[in-house]
PDB file of C-alpha atoms in Angstrom:
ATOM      1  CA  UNK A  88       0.017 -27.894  -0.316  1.00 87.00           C
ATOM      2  CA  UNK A  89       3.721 -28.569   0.197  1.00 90.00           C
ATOM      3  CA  UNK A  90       4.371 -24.443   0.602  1.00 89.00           C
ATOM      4  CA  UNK A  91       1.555 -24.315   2.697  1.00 89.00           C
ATOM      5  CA  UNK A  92       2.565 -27.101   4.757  1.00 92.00           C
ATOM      6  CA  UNK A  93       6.313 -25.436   5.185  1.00 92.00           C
ATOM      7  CA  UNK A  94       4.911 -21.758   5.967  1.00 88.00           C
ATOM      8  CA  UNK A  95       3.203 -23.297   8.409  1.00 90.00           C
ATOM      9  CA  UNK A  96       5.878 -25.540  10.392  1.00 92.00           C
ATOM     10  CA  UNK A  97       7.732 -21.513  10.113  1.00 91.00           C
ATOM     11  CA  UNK A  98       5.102 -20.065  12.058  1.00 89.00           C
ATOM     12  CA  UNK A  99       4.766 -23.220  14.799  1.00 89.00           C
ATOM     13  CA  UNK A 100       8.125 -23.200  15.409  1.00 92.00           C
ATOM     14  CA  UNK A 101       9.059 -19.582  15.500  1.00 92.00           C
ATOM     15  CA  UNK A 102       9.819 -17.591  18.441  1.00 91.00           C
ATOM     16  CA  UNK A 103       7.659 -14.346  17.210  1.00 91.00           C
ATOM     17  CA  UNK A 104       6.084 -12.860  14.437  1.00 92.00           C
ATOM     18  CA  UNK A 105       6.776  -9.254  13.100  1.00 91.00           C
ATOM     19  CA  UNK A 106       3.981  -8.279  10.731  1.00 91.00           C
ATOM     20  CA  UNK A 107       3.261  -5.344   8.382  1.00 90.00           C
ATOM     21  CA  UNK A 108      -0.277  -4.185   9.530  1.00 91.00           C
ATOM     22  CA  UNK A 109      -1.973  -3.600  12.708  1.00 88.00           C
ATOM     23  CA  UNK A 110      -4.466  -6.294  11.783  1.00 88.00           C
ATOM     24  CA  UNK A 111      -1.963  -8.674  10.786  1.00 89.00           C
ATOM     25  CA  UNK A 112      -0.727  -8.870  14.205  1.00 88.00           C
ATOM     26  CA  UNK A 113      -4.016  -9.643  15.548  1.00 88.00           C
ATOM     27  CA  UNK A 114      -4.759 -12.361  13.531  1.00 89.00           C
ATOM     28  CA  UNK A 115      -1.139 -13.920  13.433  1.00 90.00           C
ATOM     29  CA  UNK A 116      -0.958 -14.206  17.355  1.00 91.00           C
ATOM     30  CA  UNK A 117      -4.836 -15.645  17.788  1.00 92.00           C
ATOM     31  CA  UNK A 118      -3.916 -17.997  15.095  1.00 92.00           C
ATOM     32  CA  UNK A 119      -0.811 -19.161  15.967  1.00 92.00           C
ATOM     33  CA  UNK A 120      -0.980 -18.214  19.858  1.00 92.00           C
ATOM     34  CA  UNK A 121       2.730 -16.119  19.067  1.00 90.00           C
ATOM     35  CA  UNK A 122       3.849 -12.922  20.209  1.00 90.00           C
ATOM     36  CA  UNK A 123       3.239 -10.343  17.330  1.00 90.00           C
ATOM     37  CA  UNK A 124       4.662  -6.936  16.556  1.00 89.00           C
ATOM     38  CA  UNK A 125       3.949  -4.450  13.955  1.00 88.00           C
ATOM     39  CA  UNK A 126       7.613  -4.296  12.051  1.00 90.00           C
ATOM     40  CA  UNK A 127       7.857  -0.496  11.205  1.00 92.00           C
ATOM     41  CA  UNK A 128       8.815  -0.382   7.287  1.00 90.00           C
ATOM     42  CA  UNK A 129      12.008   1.811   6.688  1.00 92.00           C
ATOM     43  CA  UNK A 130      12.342   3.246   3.272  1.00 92.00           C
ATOM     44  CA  UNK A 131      15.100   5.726   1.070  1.00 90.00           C
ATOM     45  CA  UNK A 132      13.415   9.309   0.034  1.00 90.00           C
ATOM     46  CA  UNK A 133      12.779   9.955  -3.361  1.00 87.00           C
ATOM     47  CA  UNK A 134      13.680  13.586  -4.388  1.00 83.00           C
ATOM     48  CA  UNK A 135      12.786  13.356  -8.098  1.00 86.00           C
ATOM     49  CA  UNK A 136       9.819  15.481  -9.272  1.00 84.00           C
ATOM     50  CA  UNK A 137       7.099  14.106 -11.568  1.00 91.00           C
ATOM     51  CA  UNK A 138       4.666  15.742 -13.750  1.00 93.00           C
ATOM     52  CA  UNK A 139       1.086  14.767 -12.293  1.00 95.00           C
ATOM     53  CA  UNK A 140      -1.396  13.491 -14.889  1.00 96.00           C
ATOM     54  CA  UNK A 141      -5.470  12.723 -14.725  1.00 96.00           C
ATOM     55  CA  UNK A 142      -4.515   9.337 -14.195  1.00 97.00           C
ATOM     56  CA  UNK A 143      -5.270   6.996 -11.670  1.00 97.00           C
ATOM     57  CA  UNK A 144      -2.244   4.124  -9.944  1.00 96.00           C
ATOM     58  CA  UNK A 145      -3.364   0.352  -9.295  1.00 92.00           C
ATOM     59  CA  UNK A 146      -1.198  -1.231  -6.793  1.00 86.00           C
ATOM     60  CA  UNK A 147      -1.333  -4.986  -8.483  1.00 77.00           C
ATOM     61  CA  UNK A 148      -2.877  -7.142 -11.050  1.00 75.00           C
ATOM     62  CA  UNK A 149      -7.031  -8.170 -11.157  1.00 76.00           C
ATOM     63  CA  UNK A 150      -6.764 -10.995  -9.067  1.00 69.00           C
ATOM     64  CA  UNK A 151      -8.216 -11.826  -5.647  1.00 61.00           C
ATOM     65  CA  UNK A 152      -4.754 -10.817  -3.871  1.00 61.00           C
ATOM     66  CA  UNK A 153      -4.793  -7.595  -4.953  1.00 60.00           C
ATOM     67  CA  UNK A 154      -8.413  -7.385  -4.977  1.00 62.00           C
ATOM     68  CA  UNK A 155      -8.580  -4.686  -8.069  1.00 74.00           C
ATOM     69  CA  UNK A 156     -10.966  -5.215  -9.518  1.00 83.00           C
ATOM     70  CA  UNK A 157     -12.643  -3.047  -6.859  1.00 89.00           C
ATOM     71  CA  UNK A 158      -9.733  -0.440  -7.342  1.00 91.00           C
ATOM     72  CA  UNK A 159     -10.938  -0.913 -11.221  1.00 90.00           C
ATOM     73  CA  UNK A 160     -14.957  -0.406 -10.954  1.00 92.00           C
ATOM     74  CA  UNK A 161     -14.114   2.343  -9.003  1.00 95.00           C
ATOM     75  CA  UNK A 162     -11.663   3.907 -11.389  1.00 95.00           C
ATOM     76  CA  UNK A 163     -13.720   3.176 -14.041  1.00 94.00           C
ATOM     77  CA  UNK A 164     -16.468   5.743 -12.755  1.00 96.00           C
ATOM     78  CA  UNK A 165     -13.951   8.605 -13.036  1.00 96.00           C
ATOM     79  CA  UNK A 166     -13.440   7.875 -16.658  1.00 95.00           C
ATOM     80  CA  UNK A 167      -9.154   8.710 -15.677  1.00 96.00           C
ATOM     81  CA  UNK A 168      -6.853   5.793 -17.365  1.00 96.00           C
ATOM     82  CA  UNK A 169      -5.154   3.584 -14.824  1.00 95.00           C
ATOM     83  CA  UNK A 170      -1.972   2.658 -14.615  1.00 93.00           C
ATOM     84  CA  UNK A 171      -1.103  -0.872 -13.344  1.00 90.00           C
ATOM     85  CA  UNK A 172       2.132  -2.950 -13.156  1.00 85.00           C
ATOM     86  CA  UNK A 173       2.925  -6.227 -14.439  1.00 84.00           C
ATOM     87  CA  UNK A 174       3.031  -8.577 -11.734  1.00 76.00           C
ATOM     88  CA  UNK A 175       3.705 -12.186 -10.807  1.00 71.00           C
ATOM     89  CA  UNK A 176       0.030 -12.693 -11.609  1.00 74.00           C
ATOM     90  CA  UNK A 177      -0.450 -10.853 -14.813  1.00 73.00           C
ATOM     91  CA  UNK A 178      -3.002 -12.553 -17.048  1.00 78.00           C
ATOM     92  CA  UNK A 179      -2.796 -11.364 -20.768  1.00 79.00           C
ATOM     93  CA  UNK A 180      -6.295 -10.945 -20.393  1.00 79.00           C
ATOM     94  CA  UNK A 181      -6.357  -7.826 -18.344  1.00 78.00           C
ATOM     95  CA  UNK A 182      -5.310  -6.078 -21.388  1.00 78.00           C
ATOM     96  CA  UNK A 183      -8.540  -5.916 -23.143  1.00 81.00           C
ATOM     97  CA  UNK A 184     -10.037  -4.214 -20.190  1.00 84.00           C
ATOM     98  CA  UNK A 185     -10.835  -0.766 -20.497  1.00 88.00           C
ATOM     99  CA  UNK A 186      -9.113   2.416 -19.393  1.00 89.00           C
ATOM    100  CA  UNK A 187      -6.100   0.559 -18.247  1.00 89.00           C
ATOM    101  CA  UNK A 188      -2.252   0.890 -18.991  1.00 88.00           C
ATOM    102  CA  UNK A 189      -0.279  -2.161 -18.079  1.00 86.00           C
ATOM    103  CA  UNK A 190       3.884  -0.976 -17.077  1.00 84.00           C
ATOM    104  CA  UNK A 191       6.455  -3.765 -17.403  1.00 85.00           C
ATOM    105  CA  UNK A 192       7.339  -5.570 -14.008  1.00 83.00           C
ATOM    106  CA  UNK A 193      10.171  -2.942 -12.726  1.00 77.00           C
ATOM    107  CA  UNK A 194      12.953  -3.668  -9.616  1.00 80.00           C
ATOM    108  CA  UNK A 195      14.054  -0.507  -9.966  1.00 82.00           C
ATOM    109  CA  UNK A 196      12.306   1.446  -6.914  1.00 80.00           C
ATOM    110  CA  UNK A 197      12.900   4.789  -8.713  1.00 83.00           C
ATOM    111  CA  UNK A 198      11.616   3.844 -11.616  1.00 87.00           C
ATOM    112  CA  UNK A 199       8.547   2.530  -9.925  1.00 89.00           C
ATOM    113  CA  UNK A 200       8.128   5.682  -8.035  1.00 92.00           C
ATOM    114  CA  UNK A 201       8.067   7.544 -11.009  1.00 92.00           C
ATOM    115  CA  UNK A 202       5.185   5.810 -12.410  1.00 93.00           C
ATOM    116  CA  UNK A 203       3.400   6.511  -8.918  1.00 95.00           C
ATOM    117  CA  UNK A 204       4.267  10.155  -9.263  1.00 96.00           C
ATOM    118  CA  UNK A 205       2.777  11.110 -12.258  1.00 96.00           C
ATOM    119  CA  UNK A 206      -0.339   9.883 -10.991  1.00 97.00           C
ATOM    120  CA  UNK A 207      -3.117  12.392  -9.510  1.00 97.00           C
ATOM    121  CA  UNK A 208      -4.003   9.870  -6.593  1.00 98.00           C
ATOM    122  CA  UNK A 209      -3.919   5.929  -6.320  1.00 97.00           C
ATOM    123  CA  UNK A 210      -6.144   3.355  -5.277  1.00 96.00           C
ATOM    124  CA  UNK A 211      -5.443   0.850  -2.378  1.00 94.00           C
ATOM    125  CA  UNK A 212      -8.704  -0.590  -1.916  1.00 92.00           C
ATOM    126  CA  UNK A 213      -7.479  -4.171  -1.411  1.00 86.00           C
ATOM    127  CA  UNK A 214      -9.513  -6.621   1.152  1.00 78.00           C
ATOM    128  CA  UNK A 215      -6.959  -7.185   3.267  1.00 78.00           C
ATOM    129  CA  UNK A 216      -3.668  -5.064   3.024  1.00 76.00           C
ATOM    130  CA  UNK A 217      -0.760  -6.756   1.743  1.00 76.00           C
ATOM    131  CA  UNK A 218       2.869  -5.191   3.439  1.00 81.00           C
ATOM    132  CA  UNK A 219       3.040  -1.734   3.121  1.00 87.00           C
ATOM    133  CA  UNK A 220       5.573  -0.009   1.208  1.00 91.00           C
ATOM    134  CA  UNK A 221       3.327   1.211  -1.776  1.00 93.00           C
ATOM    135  CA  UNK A 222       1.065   4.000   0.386  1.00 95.00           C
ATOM    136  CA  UNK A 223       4.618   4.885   1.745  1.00 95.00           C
ATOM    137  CA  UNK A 224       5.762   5.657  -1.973  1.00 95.00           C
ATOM    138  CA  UNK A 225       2.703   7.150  -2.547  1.00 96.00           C
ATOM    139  CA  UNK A 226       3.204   9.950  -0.105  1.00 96.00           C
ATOM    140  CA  UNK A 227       7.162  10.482  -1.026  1.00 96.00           C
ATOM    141  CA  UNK A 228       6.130  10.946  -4.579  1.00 96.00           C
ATOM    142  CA  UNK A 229       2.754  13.034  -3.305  1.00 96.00           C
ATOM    143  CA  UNK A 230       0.615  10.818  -4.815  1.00 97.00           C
ATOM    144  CA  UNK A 231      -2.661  10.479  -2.405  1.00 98.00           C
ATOM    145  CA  UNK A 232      -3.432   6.833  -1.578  1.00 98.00           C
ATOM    146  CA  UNK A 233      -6.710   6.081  -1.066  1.00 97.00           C
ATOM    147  CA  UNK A 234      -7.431   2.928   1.065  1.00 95.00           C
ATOM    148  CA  UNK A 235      -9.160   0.857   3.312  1.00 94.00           C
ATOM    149  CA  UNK A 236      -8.261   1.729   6.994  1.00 93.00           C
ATOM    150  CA  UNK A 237      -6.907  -1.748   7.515  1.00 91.00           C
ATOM    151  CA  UNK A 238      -3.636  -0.511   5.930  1.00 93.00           C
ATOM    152  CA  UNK A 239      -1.526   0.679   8.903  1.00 93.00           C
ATOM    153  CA  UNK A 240       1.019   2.405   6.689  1.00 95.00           C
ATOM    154  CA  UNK A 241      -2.307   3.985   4.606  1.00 95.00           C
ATOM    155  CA  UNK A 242      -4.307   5.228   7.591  1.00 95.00           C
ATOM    156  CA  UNK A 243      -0.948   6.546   9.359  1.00 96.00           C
ATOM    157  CA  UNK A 244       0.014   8.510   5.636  1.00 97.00           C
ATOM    158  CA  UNK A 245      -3.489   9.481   5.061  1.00 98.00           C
ATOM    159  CA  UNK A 246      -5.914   9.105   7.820  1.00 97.00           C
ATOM    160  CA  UNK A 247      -8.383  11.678   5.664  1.00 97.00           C
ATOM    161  CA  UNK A 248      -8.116   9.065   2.718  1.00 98.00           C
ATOM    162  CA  UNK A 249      -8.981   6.045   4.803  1.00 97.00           C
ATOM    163  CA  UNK A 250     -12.002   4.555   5.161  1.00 96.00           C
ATOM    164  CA  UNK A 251     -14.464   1.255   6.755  1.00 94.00           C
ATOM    165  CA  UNK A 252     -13.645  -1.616   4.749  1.00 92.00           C
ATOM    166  CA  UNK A 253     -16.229  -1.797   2.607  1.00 91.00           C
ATOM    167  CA  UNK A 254     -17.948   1.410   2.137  1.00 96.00           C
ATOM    168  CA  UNK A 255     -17.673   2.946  -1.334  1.00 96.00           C
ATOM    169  CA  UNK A 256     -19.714   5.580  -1.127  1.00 97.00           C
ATOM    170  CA  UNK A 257     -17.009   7.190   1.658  1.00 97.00           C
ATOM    171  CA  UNK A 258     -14.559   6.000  -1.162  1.00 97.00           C
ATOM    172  CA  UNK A 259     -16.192   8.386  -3.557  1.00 98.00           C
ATOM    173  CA  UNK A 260     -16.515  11.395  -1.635  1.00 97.00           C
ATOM    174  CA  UNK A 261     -12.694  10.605  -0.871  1.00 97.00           C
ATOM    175  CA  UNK A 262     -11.791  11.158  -4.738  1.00 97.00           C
ATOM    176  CA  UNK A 263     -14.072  14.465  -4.989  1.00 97.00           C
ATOM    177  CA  UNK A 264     -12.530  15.672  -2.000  1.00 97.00           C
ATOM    178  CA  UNK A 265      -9.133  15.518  -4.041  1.00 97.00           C
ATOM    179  CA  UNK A 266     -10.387  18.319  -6.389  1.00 96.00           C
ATOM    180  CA  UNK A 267      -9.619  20.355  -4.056  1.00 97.00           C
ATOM    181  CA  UNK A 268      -6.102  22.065  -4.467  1.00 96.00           C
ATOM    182  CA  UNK A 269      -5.973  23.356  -0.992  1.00 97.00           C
ATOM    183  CA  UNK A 270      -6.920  19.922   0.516  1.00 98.00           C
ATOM    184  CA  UNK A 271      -4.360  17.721  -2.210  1.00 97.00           C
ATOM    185  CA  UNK A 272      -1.628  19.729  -1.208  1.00 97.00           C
ATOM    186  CA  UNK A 273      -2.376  19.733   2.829  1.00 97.00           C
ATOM    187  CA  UNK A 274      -2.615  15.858   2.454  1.00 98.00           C
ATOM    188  CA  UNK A 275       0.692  15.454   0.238  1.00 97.00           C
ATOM    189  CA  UNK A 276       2.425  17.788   2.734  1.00 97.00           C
ATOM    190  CA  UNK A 277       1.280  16.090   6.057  1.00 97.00           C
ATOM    191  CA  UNK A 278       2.017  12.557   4.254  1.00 97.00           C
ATOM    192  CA  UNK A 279       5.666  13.438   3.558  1.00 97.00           C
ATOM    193  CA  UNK A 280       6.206  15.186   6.809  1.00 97.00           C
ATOM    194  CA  UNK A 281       4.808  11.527   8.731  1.00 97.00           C
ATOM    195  CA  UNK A 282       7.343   9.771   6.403  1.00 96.00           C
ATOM    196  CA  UNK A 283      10.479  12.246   6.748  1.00 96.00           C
ATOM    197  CA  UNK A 284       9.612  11.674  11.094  1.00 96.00           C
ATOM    198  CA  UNK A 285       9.092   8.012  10.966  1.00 95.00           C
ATOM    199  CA  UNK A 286       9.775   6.311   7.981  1.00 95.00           C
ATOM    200  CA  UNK A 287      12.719   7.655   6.252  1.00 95.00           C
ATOM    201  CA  UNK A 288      14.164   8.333   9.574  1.00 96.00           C
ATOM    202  CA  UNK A 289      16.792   5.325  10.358  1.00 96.00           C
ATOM    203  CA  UNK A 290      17.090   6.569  14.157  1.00 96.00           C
ATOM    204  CA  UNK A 291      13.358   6.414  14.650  1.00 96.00           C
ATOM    205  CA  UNK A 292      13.233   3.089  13.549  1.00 95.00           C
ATOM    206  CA  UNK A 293      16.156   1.784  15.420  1.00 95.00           C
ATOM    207  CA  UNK A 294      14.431   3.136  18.867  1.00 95.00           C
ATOM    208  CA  UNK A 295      10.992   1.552  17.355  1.00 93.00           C
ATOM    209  CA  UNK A 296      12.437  -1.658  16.331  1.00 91.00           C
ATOM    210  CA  UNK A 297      14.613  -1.975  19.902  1.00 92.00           C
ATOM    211  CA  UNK A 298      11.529  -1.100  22.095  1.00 91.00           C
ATOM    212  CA  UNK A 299       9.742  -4.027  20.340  1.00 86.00           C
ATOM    213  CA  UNK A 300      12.926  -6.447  20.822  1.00 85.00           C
ATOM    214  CA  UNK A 301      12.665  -5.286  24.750  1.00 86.00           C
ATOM    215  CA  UNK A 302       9.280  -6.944  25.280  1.00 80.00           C
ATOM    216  CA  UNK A 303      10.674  -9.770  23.425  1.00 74.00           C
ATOM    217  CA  UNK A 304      12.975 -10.320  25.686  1.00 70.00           C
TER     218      UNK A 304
END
């Protein structure tokens, strides 16, 4: 209650609000009545080349933030292990489930990356999308992210891997379409080329982030 209580005096007494998603900006400035702007992420390229395996990437633990356990059912009909990361909410629990590799909690954005990389595609099917950085690492390390469309980053990386919120069956025909080599490697390539443009490019966010500040103003 006390967090809750601060985060909130934040957002009543700030000027704007610069938010990850397209949707977060929508509901941000109805709630609050604020100016809102999407706040384009900006992230390092990642040359190293990984090995891909018939494995399957979680982005977070089996909890209601991350919402996995959707990304897990799902996973779970492909029979591929998946690979998940020890986070903040890690309950000793998860590892009884089945099919499922937990990864220490790792910093280190490399070494995170190269845990994304050696998987064949990841899931991102969270009910509401939380920042946006991991279907950006997805596409530097070529690892398709499949998502909900709410994901800005997701739907901007791979529009042909983002669907309605809600509709699983698209979802499936998503992962069959990935069997294809001709279609996995069009995707990778037209992910990376979006993030070498726009989000590994420092002058493109500059211009972005200025524009925004003008209307500020």
């Amino acid at each position: 209650i006390i967090d809750s209580s601060y985060y909130l005096f934040l957002y009543q007494n700030c000027d704007f609000i610069l938010t990850h998603n397209d949707v977060d900006s929508q509901y941000f400035s109805s709630l609050f009545n604020k100016p809102c702007f999407h706040h384009l992420q900006l992230m390092d390229l990642d040359n190293q080349v990984c090995v891909k395996k018939e494995e399957i990437m979680l982005p977070g633990n089996l909890d209601s933030r991350y919402g996995n356990f959707d990304n897990y059912l799902i996973g779970l009909e492909t029979s591929l292990p998946m690979n998940i990361i020890k986070m903040h909410t890690y309950r000793e629990e998860e590892s009884y489930l089945e099919n499922i590799v937990h990864h220490p909690y790792e910093t280190d954005y490399n070494k995170f990356n190269k845990i994304i990389g050696k998987n064949k595609f990841a899931l991102y099917l969270i009910p509401y999308p939380l920042g946006g950085s991991f279907p950006i690492q997805c596409g530097i390390m070529k690892t398709p992210c499949i998502s909900w469309s709410t994901s800005t980053t997701a739907q901007d990386c791979y529009p042909d891997l983002s669907f309605e919120y809600g509709d699983f069956n698209l979802v499936r025909k998503g992962i069959e379409l990935l069997n294809d080599k001709d279609f996995f490697n069009e995707i990778n390539n037209k992910a990376y080329q979006i993030i070498l443009d726009k989000y590994a490019n420092p002058e493109y966010y500059k211009k972005y982030m200025f524009d925004k500040l003008c209307m500020i103003i």
